[in-house]
Amino acid sequence: MRIGVSGPHGTGKTTLVEELCARLERGHTAVPEPYVLLEEEGYEFAYPPVAADYWVQLRYAMRLLGDPAPTAVYDRTPLDFLAYLAAIGVDTEAGIDETAIRTALATLDLLVIVPITTETEHVLPTPELTGLRRNVNDALLELVYVDDMLLLENVPILELACPLDERGHAVLRALT
C-alpha cells in the first residue's frame, strides 16, 4: 500500500504519516518530505522559499514516487509543490510535464488531503507564513477537486476534515 499525504504546512501531515506507519500492519516506511531530504543533501532553501525551491521539491517528490517501494507513506506529493507554486503566482501548467506527474501520482493507492481546519487553527502551533499557508490550502483543494490537468485520474482521494485524533482511524477505514 502506497499512501501520499498532502496539505499546507502546519496541518499535522508528518504526525499523521508517523501514526500511519506505526499502525499499518505491513511495515510501511515513512518517506520524509522533500524539503527535509534535500536539506540533508546540502540544498540551501531561500527564506521565504522561492519558485526555484518549489520546482526542486516537485522534481524530488516525483523521483520519490518513482521508487518501487510497495509499502510507503509519503510526507508530501507533487501536488503540494504545484499548490505552493500556484500560491506564489507561478503558472503551474507552464513548465510541468503533466504526464510525468500523472504517472507518479498514479503509483499511490490513496491520496490523503490534510487541509486547514478550525481545529488545526486552534490546536496546532501557529506556523510561519500563514498567508502563504492559506493560499496553498486553497490552491491544493482546487488542484484536487477541479483537476483541469487530469493529474488524479484513478487515484482514490480522502480529505480529512475530521478531528485530529480521528485522522489515523479515518485513513485506515478508507483502506479497507
mmCIF file of N, CA, C and O in Angstrom, residues 1-6 12-13 15-17 19-21 23-24 26 28 72-73 109-114 156-176:
data_model
loop_
_atom_site.group_PDB
_atom_site.id
_atom_site.type_symbol
_atom_site.label_atom_id
_atom_site.label_comp_id
_atom_site.label_asym_id
_atom_site.label_seq_id
_atom_site.Cartn_x
_atom_site.Cartn_y
_atom_site.Cartn_z
ATOM 1 N N MET A 1 0.844 -1.182 0.000
ATOM 2 C CA MET A 1 0.000 0.000 0.000
ATOM 3 C C MET A 1 0.884 1.238 0.000
ATOM 4 O O MET A 1 1.785 1.359 0.816
ATOM 5 N N ARG A 2 0.609 2.145 -0.947
ATOM 6 C CA ARG A 2 1.362 3.402 -1.045
ATOM 7 C C ARG A 2 0.396 4.550 -0.808
ATOM 8 O O ARG A 2 -0.588 4.699 -1.537
ATOM 9 N N ILE A 3 0.702 5.357 0.195
ATOM 10 C CA ILE A 3 -0.173 6.446 0.606
ATOM 11 C C ILE A 3 0.599 7.751 0.521
ATOM 12 O O ILE A 3 1.716 7.848 1.019
ATOM 13 N N GLY A 4 0.001 8.748 -0.106
ATOM 14 C CA GLY A 4 0.588 10.085 -0.150
ATOM 15 C C GLY A 4 -0.226 11.001 0.735
ATOM 16 O O GLY A 4 -1.460 10.952 0.715
ATOM 17 N N VAL A 5 0.445 11.823 1.515
ATOM 18 C CA VAL A 5 -0.233 12.771 2.399
ATOM 19 C C VAL A 5 0.152 14.175 1.948
ATOM 20 O O VAL A 5 1.332 14.529 1.934
ATOM 21 N N SER A 6 -0.866 14.963 1.570
ATOM 22 C CA SER A 6 -0.638 16.311 1.049
ATOM 23 C C SER A 6 -1.428 17.329 1.853
ATOM 24 O O SER A 6 -2.533 17.047 2.314
ATOM 25 N N GLY A 12 -0.336 19.088 10.437
ATOM 26 C CA GLY A 12 -0.166 17.785 11.075
ATOM 27 C C GLY A 12 0.110 16.626 10.143
ATOM 28 O O GLY A 12 -0.091 15.469 10.510
ATOM 29 N N LYS A 13 0.612 16.907 8.941
ATOM 30 C CA LYS A 13 0.894 15.840 7.974
ATOM 31 C C LYS A 13 1.930 14.854 8.490
ATOM 32 O O LYS A 13 1.739 13.647 8.425
ATOM 33 N N THR A 15 2.947 14.171 11.502
ATOM 34 C CA THR A 15 2.421 13.390 12.632
ATOM 35 C C THR A 15 1.522 12.274 12.121
ATOM 36 O O THR A 15 1.592 11.137 12.598
ATOM 37 N N LEU A 16 0.685 12.578 11.138
ATOM 38 C CA LEU A 16 -0.195 11.567 10.559
ATOM 39 C C LEU A 16 0.611 10.482 9.853
ATOM 40 O O LEU A 16 0.315 9.289 10.003
ATOM 41 N N VAL A 17 1.633 10.864 9.099
ATOM 42 C CA VAL A 17 2.478 9.882 8.402
ATOM 43 C C VAL A 17 3.093 8.923 9.418
ATOM 44 O O VAL A 17 3.073 7.702 9.232
ATOM 45 N N GLU A 19 2.029 8.224 12.464
ATOM 46 C CA GLU A 19 0.977 7.399 13.060
ATOM 47 C C GLU A 19 0.567 6.265 12.123
ATOM 48 O O GLU A 19 0.430 5.113 12.549
ATOM 49 N N LEU A 20 0.410 6.573 10.862
ATOM 50 C CA LEU A 20 0.010 5.536 9.904
ATOM 51 C C LEU A 20 1.068 4.436 9.809
ATOM 52 O O LEU A 20 0.737 3.251 9.788
ATOM 53 N N CYS A 21 2.330 4.828 9.752
ATOM 54 C CA CYS A 21 3.400 3.823 9.667
ATOM 55 C C CYS A 21 3.419 2.937 10.909
ATOM 56 O O CYS A 21 3.687 1.737 10.801
ATOM 57 N N ARG A 23 0.799 2.160 12.685
ATOM 58 C CA ARG A 23 -0.437 1.380 12.779
ATOM 59 C C ARG A 23 -0.654 0.404 11.629
ATOM 60 O O ARG A 23 -1.418 -0.552 11.782
ATOM 61 N N LEU A 24 -0.037 0.642 10.498
ATOM 62 C CA LEU A 24 -0.229 -0.256 9.367
ATOM 63 C C LEU A 24 0.539 -1.550 9.594
ATOM 64 O O LEU A 24 1.678 -1.533 10.065
ATOM 65 N N ARG A 26 1.860 -3.938 7.545
ATOM 66 C CA ARG A 26 2.901 -4.478 6.668
ATOM 67 C C ARG A 26 4.231 -3.722 6.717
ATOM 68 O O ARG A 26 4.967 -3.742 5.768
ATOM 69 N N HIS A 28 5.097 -0.382 6.867
ATOM 70 C CA HIS A 28 5.228 0.760 5.966
ATOM 71 C C HIS A 28 6.377 1.673 6.412
ATOM 72 O O HIS A 28 6.601 1.872 7.598
ATOM 73 N N ALA A 72 4.818 2.291 1.526
ATOM 74 C CA ALA A 72 5.383 3.553 1.968
ATOM 75 C C ALA A 72 4.277 4.575 2.190
ATOM 76 O O ALA A 72 3.225 4.523 1.555
ATOM 77 N N VAL A 73 4.547 5.492 3.112
ATOM 78 C CA VAL A 73 3.656 6.625 3.346
ATOM 79 C C VAL A 73 4.502 7.876 3.102
ATOM 80 O O VAL A 73 5.495 8.109 3.786
ATOM 81 N N ASP A 109 -1.915 4.346 -3.862
ATOM 82 C CA ASP A 109 -3.167 3.626 -3.618
ATOM 83 C C ASP A 109 -4.186 4.528 -2.946
ATOM 84 O O ASP A 109 -5.379 4.256 -2.984
ATOM 85 N N LEU A 110 -3.699 5.596 -2.303
ATOM 86 C CA LEU A 110 -4.581 6.560 -1.655
ATOM 87 C C LEU A 110 -3.835 7.878 -1.512
ATOM 88 O O LEU A 110 -2.675 7.901 -1.106
ATOM 89 N N LEU A 111 -4.519 8.966 -1.847
ATOM 90 C CA LEU A 111 -4.015 10.311 -1.617
ATOM 91 C C LEU A 111 -4.833 10.901 -0.483
ATOM 92 O O LEU A 111 -6.057 11.004 -0.578
ATOM 93 N N VAL A 112 -4.161 11.261 0.598
ATOM 94 C CA VAL A 112 -4.828 11.842 1.766
ATOM 95 C C VAL A 112 -4.562 13.340 1.757
ATOM 96 O O VAL A 112 -3.407 13.776 1.727
ATOM 97 N N ILE A 113 -5.628 14.120 1.772
ATOM 98 C CA ILE A 113 -5.528 15.570 1.801
ATOM 99 C C ILE A 113 -5.779 16.030 3.231
ATOM 100 O O ILE A 113 -6.800 15.688 3.829
ATOM 101 N N VAL A 114 -4.820 16.792 3.765
ATOM 102 C CA VAL A 114 -4.904 17.298 5.136
ATOM 103 C C VAL A 114 -5.026 18.824 5.047
ATOM 104 O O VAL A 114 -4.017 19.531 5.035
ATOM 105 N N PRO A 156 -7.568 7.251 -5.708
ATOM 106 C CA PRO A 156 -8.540 7.472 -4.637
ATOM 107 C C PRO A 156 -8.077 8.606 -3.723
ATOM 108 O O PRO A 156 -6.888 8.692 -3.386
ATOM 109 N N ILE A 157 -9.010 9.475 -3.348
ATOM 110 C CA ILE A 157 -8.696 10.651 -2.543
ATOM 111 C C ILE A 157 -9.533 10.634 -1.275
ATOM 112 O O ILE A 157 -10.733 10.358 -1.313
ATOM 113 N N LEU A 158 -8.890 10.954 -0.169
ATOM 114 C CA LEU A 158 -9.569 11.100 1.119
ATOM 115 C C LEU A 158 -9.175 12.447 1.694
ATOM 116 O O LEU A 158 -7.998 12.680 1.975
ATOM 117 N N GLU A 159 -10.142 13.341 1.849
ATOM 118 C CA GLU A 159 -9.889 14.619 2.515
ATOM 119 C C GLU A 159 -10.253 14.459 3.984
ATOM 120 O O GLU A 159 -11.363 14.029 4.311
ATOM 121 N N LEU A 160 -9.327 14.816 4.852
ATOM 122 C CA LEU A 160 -9.547 14.662 6.286
ATOM 123 C C LEU A 160 -10.036 15.969 6.894
ATOM 124 O O LEU A 160 -9.256 16.887 7.122
ATOM 125 N N ALA A 161 -11.332 16.021 7.139
ATOM 126 C CA ALA A 161 -11.922 17.176 7.813
ATOM 127 C C ALA A 161 -12.362 16.779 9.217
ATOM 128 O O ALA A 161 -13.048 17.531 9.884
ATOM 129 N N CYS A 162 -11.959 15.607 9.653
ATOM 130 C CA CYS A 162 -12.342 15.081 10.966
ATOM 131 C C CYS A 162 -11.402 15.620 12.053
ATOM 132 O O CYS A 162 -10.369 16.204 11.749
ATOM 133 N N PRO A 163 -11.755 15.399 13.330
ATOM 134 C CA PRO A 163 -10.859 15.816 14.408
ATOM 135 C C PRO A 163 -9.474 15.175 14.276
ATOM 136 O O PRO A 163 -9.340 14.066 13.747
ATOM 137 N N LEU A 164 -8.472 15.871 14.772
ATOM 138 C CA LEU A 164 -7.091 15.404 14.659
ATOM 139 C C LEU A 164 -6.906 13.995 15.195
ATOM 140 O O LEU A 164 -6.215 13.187 14.579
ATOM 141 N N ASP A 165 -7.535 13.684 16.319
ATOM 142 C CA ASP A 165 -7.333 12.364 16.923
ATOM 143 C C ASP A 165 -8.069 11.244 16.198
ATOM 144 O O ASP A 165 -7.918 10.084 16.547
ATOM 145 N N GLU A 166 -8.844 11.581 15.170
ATOM 146 C CA GLU A 166 -9.553 10.566 14.389
ATOM 147 C C GLU A 166 -8.964 10.366 12.990
ATOM 148 O O GLU A 166 -9.409 9.504 12.239
ATOM 149 N N ARG A 167 -7.952 11.144 12.654
ATOM 150 C CA ARG A 167 -7.405 11.086 11.301
ATOM 151 C C ARG A 167 -6.860 9.702 10.951
ATOM 152 O O ARG A 167 -7.133 9.175 9.878
ATOM 153 N N GLY A 168 -6.058 9.129 11.820
ATOM 154 C CA GLY A 168 -5.483 7.809 11.547
ATOM 155 C C GLY A 168 -6.564 6.769 11.331
ATOM 156 O O GLY A 168 -6.490 5.967 10.394
ATOM 157 N N HIS A 169 -7.598 6.803 12.179
ATOM 158 C CA HIS A 169 -8.713 5.864 12.040
ATOM 159 C C HIS A 169 -9.415 6.058 10.694
ATOM 160 O O HIS A 169 -9.768 5.088 10.035
ATOM 161 N N ALA A 170 -9.609 7.318 10.304
ATOM 162 C CA ALA A 170 -10.298 7.604 9.035
ATOM 163 C C ALA A 170 -9.514 7.049 7.850
ATOM 164 O O ALA A 170 -10.095 6.482 6.925
ATOM 165 N N VAL A 171 -8.197 7.195 7.878
ATOM 166 C CA VAL A 171 -7.374 6.677 6.776
ATOM 167 C C VAL A 171 -7.437 5.162 6.753
ATOM 168 O O VAL A 171 -7.626 4.546 5.693
ATOM 169 N N LEU A 172 -7.315 4.535 7.909
ATOM 170 C CA LEU A 172 -7.367 3.066 7.967
ATOM 171 C C LEU A 172 -8.721 2.549 7.484
ATOM 172 O O LEU A 172 -8.785 1.541 6.770
ATOM 173 N N ARG A 173 -9.799 3.231 7.820
ATOM 174 C CA ARG A 173 -11.134 2.836 7.329
ATOM 175 C C ARG A 173 -11.196 2.954 5.808
ATOM 176 O O ARG A 173 -11.778 2.110 5.134
ATOM 177 N N ALA A 174 -10.601 3.987 5.264
ATOM 178 C CA ALA A 174 -10.625 4.200 3.810
ATOM 179 C C ALA A 174 -9.833 3.123 3.073
ATOM 180 O O ALA A 174 -10.115 2.842 1.910
ATOM 181 N N LEU A 175 -8.867 2.534 3.743
ATOM 182 C CA LEU A 175 -8.048 1.497 3.118
ATOM 183 C C LEU A 175 -8.721 0.135 3.102
ATOM 184 O O LEU A 175 -8.282 -0.750 2.379
ATOM 185 N N THR A 176 -9.764 -0.018 3.895
ATOM 186 C CA THR A 176 -10.425 -1.340 3.956
ATOM 187 C C THR A 176 -11.620 -1.406 3.046
ATOM 188 O O THR A 176 -12.132 -0.486 2.563
#
